[in-house]
Amino acid sequence: PRTFAPMPIPLFQAYGVELEYMIVDRETLRIAPIADDLLLAATTLPGAELDEEEDATHPGSVGLGPVSWSNELALHVVEFKTGAPASSLPGLAGVFHESVRRANDLLAPRGAALLPGGMHPLMDPDSEMRLWPHGYSDVYSAFNRIFDCRGHGWANLQSAHLNLPFADDDAEESEFGRLHAAIRFLLPIMPALTASSPIMDGRTTGLLDNRLEVYRHNARKLPVISGRVVPEPVFTRTEYERVILGAIYAGLSPHDPQGILRHEWANARGAIARFERNTIEVRVLDVQECPASDLAILAAITAVLRAMVEGRLSDLEVIRRWQVEPLHAILLSVIRDADEAIVPEEYASALGITGKACRAKDVWQALIETTLAKEPGYPEFQSALNVILSRGCLARRIMRACGPGPSRDRVESVYRDLARCLAENRPYEACV
C-alpha cells in the first residue's frame, strides 16, 4: 500500500511516517536475514491484507490496519509505515508500537527480535548483507550491480521517513515551492535531534551520525544520485525535474539502459520530491529507540516547518537564497557533533533566533518552545523531547552508556537495553 493516495492533499493536512528496524538474533544480536519469513507470518495475523499484485508466498508488503509492514533492500530490515494518510501525528506512536509488539511476538519463536537504531554497531556488511530476493528484486539487483550494496551505506542503515503533502507544484509560490524551501533549509539541523549511530564496526568513529556519513557516500560511483544531500534551491516541479531528476537519469543511463531505476525514488538526497504522490519525503532521520521518540521528533520538525511555511519564523525569500554549500557545511558539522554542533549566527537568525552562534540543541529548544509547545498535542511528545534536549540525542546517550573504547560485551549490553526500550515504547535515558 502507498503512503499517500493520489488525490493531492494540502499542506500539513496529512502525514506519512515510515520506521525501519533491524531483525536480529535474540541471544547474540547478530543480523537475522528473515524479513521474508516475518512478512509471510504476518499474513496470518487477524486483519492482514495483501494487494492484488503481491506474491502470497513471498509478500513484500502486508497491510495490518493503519500500519503496513514492508521489506527493504536488505533482508534483515522491516519497515512499518502508515498505510494511508494520517490526519495527525498524536496517537501514532501507540499505533506503531502495536506493530512492534506483534512483530516481536512473531519473531520470538524464530529466536529473533527487532533492534532499533540507525546502524547495527557490530554488523560486517561484506559477509552478512543479503539482498531481498523476491518481488522487486530486479530493482535491488540493479542497485547492487551499479553500486555494490555490501557496504554500510546500503546494508546497514535504518531511518525514519516523514512524508509531507502538497496540493500544487507549478510556481515558486506553490505549496511545493514553499514546502521545499522550508525543508531544505531546516534539513541540516534535523539530525541534531535524531543522530543514533555513533558505533560502526564495533568502534566509535568520532561521528555521532555514521548512518548519514555512509549514506552520503553510498553512490560515490555516481555522485549526482545523492548530490550534497541538501537539495538544490529549486522551487517548481519543472525546475526540479530538469535540475535534479534530469541529471540523475542522465547519470544512470549508461549503467541502466533498461531504465529500471528511472524513477523519483532513485534520488538519494536528504529530502526528495515524490510528484507521483504529491509529497516531499524527508530521509535524513536516524530511527530512534522507540516510536514515542520518533513521533515526538517528527511532531517537532513538522511544527517548525509549518511555522516557516506560514512566515511565522522565517522569511521564505531569505531562506530560498541559501545555496547548497553553506547548508552542506552545517550538515557535516551536525553529522559529527549532532546536538552539540555549533550553528552559525546567520543561520539561527534566519530561523528567528537572534544573537550569536549557538549549539544545535539550543536552536531546537527555542524552535520547539515557539511552535510545538503551543499546540494542543504537545503533552504527548513533551517527555520524549525533554530526554533528547536534556540528556542529548540518542547517539550521545549510547556513547555515555558505552564509555570510551567499549568492548563488544558492553556494546551488546547497551543495545539489549535499546531493544527493551523498543519493546516497551520508552525513551532510553542512559542513567549512568
Coordinates of C-alpha atoms in Angstrom, one line a residue:
P1 CA 0.0 0.0 0.0
R2 CA 1.2 3.5 -0.8
T3 CA 1.8 6.0 1.9
F4 CA -0.4 8.6 0.2
A5 CA -3.5 8.4 -2.0
P6 CA -3.1 10.0 -5.5
M7 CA -5.5 12.8 -4.7
P8 CA -3.4 15.9 -3.7
I9 CA -3.7 16.9 -0.1
P10 CA -3.0 20.5 1.1
L11 CA 0.0 21.4 3.3
F12 CA 0.0 19.9 6.8
Q13 CA -3.4 18.2 6.4
A14 CA -1.9 14.7 6.4
Y15 CA 1.3 12.8 7.3
G16 CA 3.1 9.7 6.2
V17 CA 5.5 8.0 8.6
E18 CA 7.9 5.1 7.9
L19 CA 10.1 3.5 10.6
E20 CA 12.7 0.8 9.8
Y21 CA 14.1 -1.8 12.2
M22 CA 16.7 -4.5 12.1
I23 CA 15.9 -8.1 12.7
V24 CA 18.5 -9.8 15.0
D25 CA 19.1 -13.0 16.9
R26 CA 17.7 -12.5 20.4
E27 CA 20.7 -14.0 22.1
T28 CA 23.7 -12.9 20.0
L29 CA 22.2 -9.7 18.4
R30 CA 23.7 -10.9 15.1
I31 CA 21.9 -10.0 11.9
A32 CA 18.9 -12.3 11.2
P33 CA 18.0 -12.0 7.4
I34 CA 14.5 -13.3 7.8
A35 CA 12.3 -10.4 6.8
D36 CA 10.6 -12.6 4.2
D37 CA 9.8 -15.1 6.9
L38 CA 8.4 -12.4 9.1
L39 CA 6.2 -10.9 6.4
L40 CA 4.8 -14.3 5.4
A41 CA 4.0 -14.9 9.1
A42 CA 2.3 -11.5 9.2
T43 CA -0.2 -12.7 6.6
T44 CA -1.7 -15.0 9.3
L45 CA -2.5 -12.1 11.7
P46 CA -6.1 -11.0 12.1
G47 CA -7.0 -8.3 9.6
A48 CA -4.0 -8.9 7.4
E49 CA -4.5 -7.8 3.7
L50 CA -2.4 -8.2 0.6
D51 CA -2.5 -6.1 -2.5
E52 CA -3.6 -8.0 -5.6
E53 CA -0.1 -7.8 -7.1
E54 CA 1.6 -9.3 -4.1
D55 CA 3.0 -12.8 -4.2
A56 CA 1.2 -14.6 -1.4
T57 CA 4.1 -17.0 -0.9
H58 CA 6.7 -14.2 -0.6
P59 CA 4.8 -10.9 0.1
G60 CA 6.8 -7.7 0.1
S61 CA 4.1 -5.7 1.9
V62 CA 1.3 -6.7 4.3
G63 CA -1.5 -4.3 5.3
L64 CA -2.4 -4.5 9.0
G65 CA -5.0 -1.9 9.7
P66 CA -3.5 1.6 9.9
V67 CA 0.1 0.3 9.5
S68 CA 1.6 -1.7 6.6
W69 CA 4.7 -3.9 7.0
S70 CA 7.2 -3.9 4.1
N71 CA 10.5 -5.2 3.0
E72 CA 13.6 -3.1 2.3
L73 CA 16.7 -3.8 0.2
A74 CA 18.4 -5.7 3.0
L75 CA 16.8 -9.0 4.1
H76 CA 17.3 -8.2 7.8
V77 CA 15.3 -5.0 7.7
V78 CA 11.5 -4.5 8.1
E79 CA 9.6 -1.2 7.6
F80 CA 6.4 -0.2 9.3
K81 CA 4.6 2.7 7.6
T82 CA 1.2 4.4 7.6
G83 CA -0.9 2.5 5.1
A84 CA -3.0 5.6 4.4
P85 CA -2.5 9.4 5.1
A86 CA -2.7 10.0 8.9
S87 CA -4.7 13.2 9.7
S88 CA -2.4 14.0 12.7
L89 CA 0.7 12.8 14.5
P90 CA -0.7 12.5 18.1
G91 CA -1.7 8.9 18.7
L92 CA 0.6 7.4 16.0
A93 CA 3.3 6.3 18.4
G94 CA 1.0 3.8 20.0
V95 CA -0.2 2.5 16.6
F96 CA 3.4 1.9 15.5
H97 CA 4.3 0.3 18.9
E98 CA 1.5 -2.2 18.4
S99 CA 3.2 -3.3 15.1
V100 CA 6.5 -3.6 17.0
R101 CA 4.8 -5.8 19.6
R102 CA 3.1 -8.0 17.0
A103 CA 6.3 -8.4 15.1
N104 CA 8.3 -9.3 18.2
D105 CA 5.6 -11.9 19.0
L106 CA 6.1 -13.5 15.6
L107 CA 9.9 -13.3 15.8
A108 CA 10.2 -14.9 19.3
P109 CA 9.6 -18.5 18.2
R110 CA 12.2 -17.9 15.5
G111 CA 14.8 -16.8 18.1
A112 CA 14.8 -13.2 16.8
A113 CA 13.6 -9.7 17.7
L114 CA 13.6 -6.2 16.4
L115 CA 16.5 -3.9 17.2
P116 CA 16.3 0.0 16.9
G117 CA 19.0 2.5 16.0
G118 CA 20.3 4.0 12.8
M119 CA 23.0 1.3 12.4
H120 CA 23.9 -2.1 13.7
P121 CA 27.0 -1.4 15.8
L122 CA 28.7 -4.8 15.1
M123 CA 27.5 -5.8 11.6
D124 CA 30.0 -6.8 9.0
P125 CA 28.2 -5.9 5.8
D126 CA 30.7 -7.6 3.5
S127 CA 29.8 -11.0 4.9
E128 CA 26.3 -10.5 6.4
M129 CA 24.5 -8.5 3.7
R130 CA 21.7 -10.4 1.9
L131 CA 19.5 -8.6 -0.7
W132 CA 15.8 -9.1 -0.7
P133 CA 15.4 -11.9 -3.2
H134 CA 11.7 -11.8 -4.1
G135 CA 9.4 -9.3 -5.8
Y136 CA 11.0 -6.1 -6.8
S137 CA 14.4 -7.9 -6.8
D138 CA 15.2 -6.5 -10.3
V139 CA 15.4 -3.0 -8.7
Y140 CA 17.6 -4.2 -5.9
S141 CA 19.8 -6.2 -8.2
A142 CA 20.3 -3.1 -10.4
F143 CA 21.4 -1.0 -7.4
N144 CA 23.7 -3.9 -6.4
R145 CA 25.2 -4.2 -9.9
I146 CA 25.9 -0.5 -10.2
F147 CA 26.9 0.5 -6.6
D148 CA 27.8 -2.8 -4.8
C149 CA 25.4 -2.9 -1.9
R150 CA 27.7 -4.8 0.5
G151 CA 28.9 -1.6 2.2
H152 CA 27.4 0.0 5.3
G153 CA 25.8 2.7 3.2
W154 CA 23.4 0.2 1.7
A155 CA 23.4 -2.8 4.0
N156 CA 23.4 -1.2 7.4
L157 CA 21.2 1.9 7.8
Q158 CA 17.8 2.3 9.4
S159 CA 15.9 5.5 9.2
A160 CA 12.6 7.3 9.9
H161 CA 11.0 8.9 6.9
L162 CA 8.5 11.8 7.1
N163 CA 6.2 12.4 4.1
L164 CA 4.6 15.8 3.9
P165 CA 2.0 16.5 1.2
F166 CA 1.5 19.5 -1.2
A167 CA -1.5 20.2 -3.4
D168 CA 0.1 22.1 -6.3
D169 CA 3.6 22.4 -7.7
D170 CA 3.6 24.8 -10.7
A171 CA 5.0 28.0 -9.4
E172 CA 7.6 29.2 -6.8
E173 CA 4.7 30.3 -4.5
S174 CA 3.1 26.9 -4.9
E175 CA 2.7 24.6 -1.9
F176 CA 5.6 22.5 -3.3
G177 CA 7.8 25.6 -3.6
R178 CA 7.2 26.8 -0.1
L179 CA 7.5 23.4 1.5
H180 CA 10.7 22.6 -0.4
A181 CA 12.2 25.9 0.6
A182 CA 11.5 25.2 4.3
I183 CA 12.6 21.6 4.3
R184 CA 15.9 22.1 2.5
F185 CA 16.8 24.9 4.9
L186 CA 15.9 23.1 8.1
L187 CA 17.3 19.8 6.9
P188 CA 21.0 20.3 8.1
I189 CA 20.0 20.5 11.8
M190 CA 17.3 17.8 11.8
P191 CA 20.0 15.1 12.6
A192 CA 20.9 17.1 15.8
L193 CA 17.7 15.5 17.2
T194 CA 17.9 12.1 15.6
A195 CA 21.6 11.0 15.4
S196 CA 21.6 7.5 16.8
S197 CA 24.5 5.8 15.1
P198 CA 27.8 6.5 16.9
I199 CA 29.3 3.0 16.6
M200 CA 30.3 1.2 13.4
D201 CA 32.3 -2.0 13.0
G202 CA 32.3 -2.2 16.8
R203 CA 34.2 1.1 17.2
T204 CA 33.4 4.7 17.9
T205 CA 34.4 6.8 15.0
G206 CA 34.2 10.4 16.3
L207 CA 30.9 10.9 14.4
L208 CA 27.5 10.7 16.1
D209 CA 25.6 10.1 12.9
N210 CA 27.6 7.4 11.0
R211 CA 24.4 6.4 9.1
L212 CA 24.3 9.7 7.4
E213 CA 28.0 9.7 6.8
V214 CA 27.9 6.4 4.9
Y215 CA 24.6 7.3 3.3
R216 CA 26.1 10.4 1.7
H217 CA 28.9 8.3 0.1
N218 CA 27.0 5.2 -0.9
A219 CA 26.5 6.4 -4.5
R220 CA 30.1 7.7 -4.9
K221 CA 30.3 6.0 -8.3
L222 CA 27.6 8.4 -9.5
P223 CA 27.7 11.4 -7.1
V224 CA 24.8 13.0 -8.9
I225 CA 22.5 10.5 -7.2
S226 CA 22.8 12.0 -3.7
G227 CA 24.4 15.3 -4.6
R228 CA 25.4 17.1 -1.4
V229 CA 22.4 15.6 0.5
V230 CA 20.9 19.1 0.8
P231 CA 18.7 19.6 -2.2
E232 CA 19.4 22.3 -4.7
P233 CA 17.4 25.6 -4.5
V234 CA 14.7 24.7 -7.0
F235 CA 11.1 25.5 -6.2
T236 CA 8.9 24.4 -9.1
R237 CA 8.2 20.9 -10.5
T238 CA 9.6 21.9 -13.9
E239 CA 12.9 23.1 -12.4
Y240 CA 13.1 20.1 -10.1
E241 CA 12.7 17.7 -13.0
R242 CA 15.2 19.5 -15.1
V243 CA 17.9 20.3 -12.5
I244 CA 17.7 17.3 -10.2
L245 CA 15.9 14.4 -11.8
G246 CA 17.2 15.1 -15.3
A247 CA 20.8 15.0 -14.0
I248 CA 20.2 11.8 -12.1
Y249 CA 18.6 10.0 -15.1
A250 CA 21.4 11.1 -17.4
G251 CA 24.0 9.8 -15.0
L252 CA 22.2 6.5 -14.6
S253 CA 21.5 5.9 -18.3
P254 CA 24.9 4.3 -19.3
H255 CA 24.7 1.9 -16.3
D256 CA 20.9 1.3 -16.5
P257 CA 20.0 1.1 -20.2
Q258 CA 16.7 -0.6 -19.4
G259 CA 15.6 2.3 -17.2
I260 CA 14.9 0.1 -14.2
L261 CA 16.0 2.9 -11.9
R262 CA 14.5 5.8 -13.8
H263 CA 12.1 6.8 -11.0
E264 CA 11.9 9.6 -8.5
W265 CA 13.0 7.3 -5.7
A266 CA 16.4 6.9 -7.3
N267 CA 17.1 10.4 -6.0
A268 CA 19.1 9.9 -2.7
R269 CA 19.1 13.5 -1.4
G270 CA 18.1 14.0 2.2
A271 CA 14.7 15.1 1.1
I272 CA 13.2 14.0 -2.2
A273 CA 10.1 15.2 -4.2
R274 CA 7.6 12.4 -4.9
F275 CA 5.5 14.1 -7.5
E276 CA 3.7 10.8 -8.2
R277 CA 2.0 11.1 -4.8
N278 CA 2.5 14.9 -4.2
T279 CA 4.7 14.6 -1.2
I280 CA 8.2 15.5 -0.1
E281 CA 9.9 12.7 1.8
V282 CA 12.5 13.6 4.5
R283 CA 15.2 11.0 4.7
V284 CA 17.9 12.3 7.0
L285 CA 16.5 11.0 10.2
D286 CA 18.0 8.0 12.1
V287 CA 15.4 5.8 13.6
Q288 CA 15.2 6.2 17.4
E289 CA 14.9 3.7 20.3
C290 CA 11.1 3.6 20.3
P291 CA 8.2 5.1 18.3
A292 CA 7.4 7.5 21.1
S293 CA 10.7 9.2 20.5
D294 CA 10.4 9.1 16.7
L295 CA 6.9 10.6 16.7
A296 CA 7.9 13.3 19.1
I297 CA 10.8 14.4 16.8
L298 CA 8.5 14.3 13.7
A299 CA 6.0 16.4 15.6
A300 CA 8.7 19.0 16.4
I301 CA 10.0 19.0 12.8
T302 CA 6.6 19.4 11.4
A303 CA 5.6 22.2 13.7
V304 CA 8.7 24.2 12.8
L305 CA 8.2 23.6 9.1
R306 CA 4.6 24.7 9.3
A307 CA 5.7 27.9 11.1
M308 CA 8.3 28.5 8.4
V309 CA 5.9 28.0 5.5
E310 CA 3.4 30.3 7.2
G311 CA 6.0 33.0 7.7
R312 CA 5.8 32.9 11.5
L313 CA 9.5 32.0 11.9
S314 CA 11.4 33.0 8.8
D315 CA 11.2 34.9 5.5
L316 CA 10.9 32.4 2.7
E317 CA 12.6 34.8 0.3
V318 CA 15.6 34.9 2.6
I319 CA 15.9 31.1 3.0
R320 CA 15.4 30.5 -0.7
R321 CA 18.6 32.4 -1.4
W322 CA 20.7 30.0 0.7
Q323 CA 22.8 27.8 -1.6
V324 CA 23.7 24.2 -1.1
E325 CA 27.3 24.6 0.1
P326 CA 26.7 26.6 3.3
L327 CA 23.8 24.3 4.3
H328 CA 26.0 21.3 3.5
A329 CA 28.7 22.7 5.8
I330 CA 26.2 22.8 8.7
L331 CA 25.1 19.3 7.9
L332 CA 28.6 18.0 8.1
S333 CA 29.1 19.7 11.5
V334 CA 25.8 18.1 12.7
I335 CA 26.8 14.6 11.4
R336 CA 29.9 14.9 13.6
D337 CA 28.6 16.6 16.7
A338 CA 24.8 16.3 16.4
D339 CA 23.1 18.3 19.2
E340 CA 26.4 20.0 20.3
A341 CA 27.2 21.2 16.7
I342 CA 27.7 25.0 16.5
V343 CA 25.1 26.7 14.3
P344 CA 26.3 29.9 12.5
E345 CA 24.6 33.1 13.7
E346 CA 23.3 33.9 10.2
Y347 CA 21.5 30.5 10.0
A348 CA 20.0 30.8 13.5
S349 CA 18.9 34.4 12.7
A350 CA 17.1 33.2 9.6
L351 CA 15.0 31.0 11.9
G352 CA 14.1 33.9 14.1
I353 CA 16.8 33.2 16.8
T354 CA 18.9 36.4 17.3
G355 CA 22.2 36.6 19.0
K356 CA 25.5 34.8 18.5
A357 CA 26.3 31.3 17.1
C358 CA 24.8 28.6 19.4
R359 CA 24.5 24.9 19.7
A360 CA 22.0 23.0 17.6
K361 CA 20.2 21.7 20.6
D362 CA 19.7 25.4 21.8
V363 CA 18.2 26.2 18.4
W364 CA 15.8 23.3 18.7
Q365 CA 14.9 24.2 22.2
A366 CA 14.0 27.7 21.1
L367 CA 12.1 26.5 18.0
I368 CA 10.1 23.9 19.9
E369 CA 9.1 26.5 22.6
T370 CA 7.8 28.8 19.9
T371 CA 6.0 26.2 17.8
L372 CA 5.1 22.7 19.0
A373 CA 4.9 23.7 22.7
K374 CA 2.0 26.0 21.8
E375 CA 0.0 23.2 20.1
P376 CA -2.7 21.0 21.8
G377 CA -0.9 17.8 21.1
Y378 CA 2.4 18.8 22.8
P379 CA 1.9 17.0 26.1
E380 CA 2.1 13.6 24.3
F381 CA 5.5 14.5 22.9
Q382 CA 7.0 16.6 25.8
S383 CA 8.6 13.8 27.8
A384 CA 10.5 12.2 24.9
L385 CA 11.7 15.6 23.7
N386 CA 12.8 16.6 27.2
V387 CA 15.0 13.4 27.3
I388 CA 16.6 14.4 24.0
L389 CA 17.1 18.1 24.9
S390 CA 18.3 17.5 28.5
R391 CA 20.3 14.2 28.1
G392 CA 21.4 14.5 24.5
C393 CA 20.5 12.8 21.2
L394 CA 20.3 9.0 21.3
A395 CA 23.8 8.7 19.9
R396 CA 25.2 10.8 22.8
R397 CA 23.3 8.7 25.3
I398 CA 24.6 5.5 23.7
M399 CA 28.2 6.9 23.9
R400 CA 27.7 7.8 27.5
A401 CA 26.5 4.3 28.4
C402 CA 29.2 2.5 26.4
G403 CA 32.1 4.6 27.6
P404 CA 35.3 5.2 25.7
G405 CA 36.7 2.3 23.7
P406 CA 33.8 0.0 24.6
S407 CA 34.2 -3.8 24.5
R408 CA 31.9 -5.9 22.3
D409 CA 30.2 -7.2 25.5
R410 CA 29.5 -3.6 26.6
V411 CA 28.1 -2.6 23.2
E412 CA 25.9 -5.7 23.2
S413 CA 24.6 -4.9 26.7
V414 CA 23.7 -1.3 25.7
Y415 CA 21.9 -2.5 22.6
R416 CA 20.0 -5.1 24.5
D417 CA 18.7 -2.2 26.6
L418 CA 17.7 -0.4 23.4
A419 CA 15.8 -3.5 22.2
R420 CA 13.9 -3.4 25.5
C421 CA 13.1 0.3 25.0
L422 CA 11.7 -0.5 21.6
A423 CA 9.6 -3.4 23.0
E424 CA 8.3 -1.2 25.8
N425 CA 8.0 2.1 23.8
R426 CA 10.0 4.1 26.2
P427 CA 13.0 6.5 25.7
Y428 CA 16.5 5.4 26.6
E429 CA 17.6 7.7 29.4
A430 CA 21.1 6.2 29.9
C431 CA 21.3 6.9 33.7
V432 CA 25.0 6.2 34.1

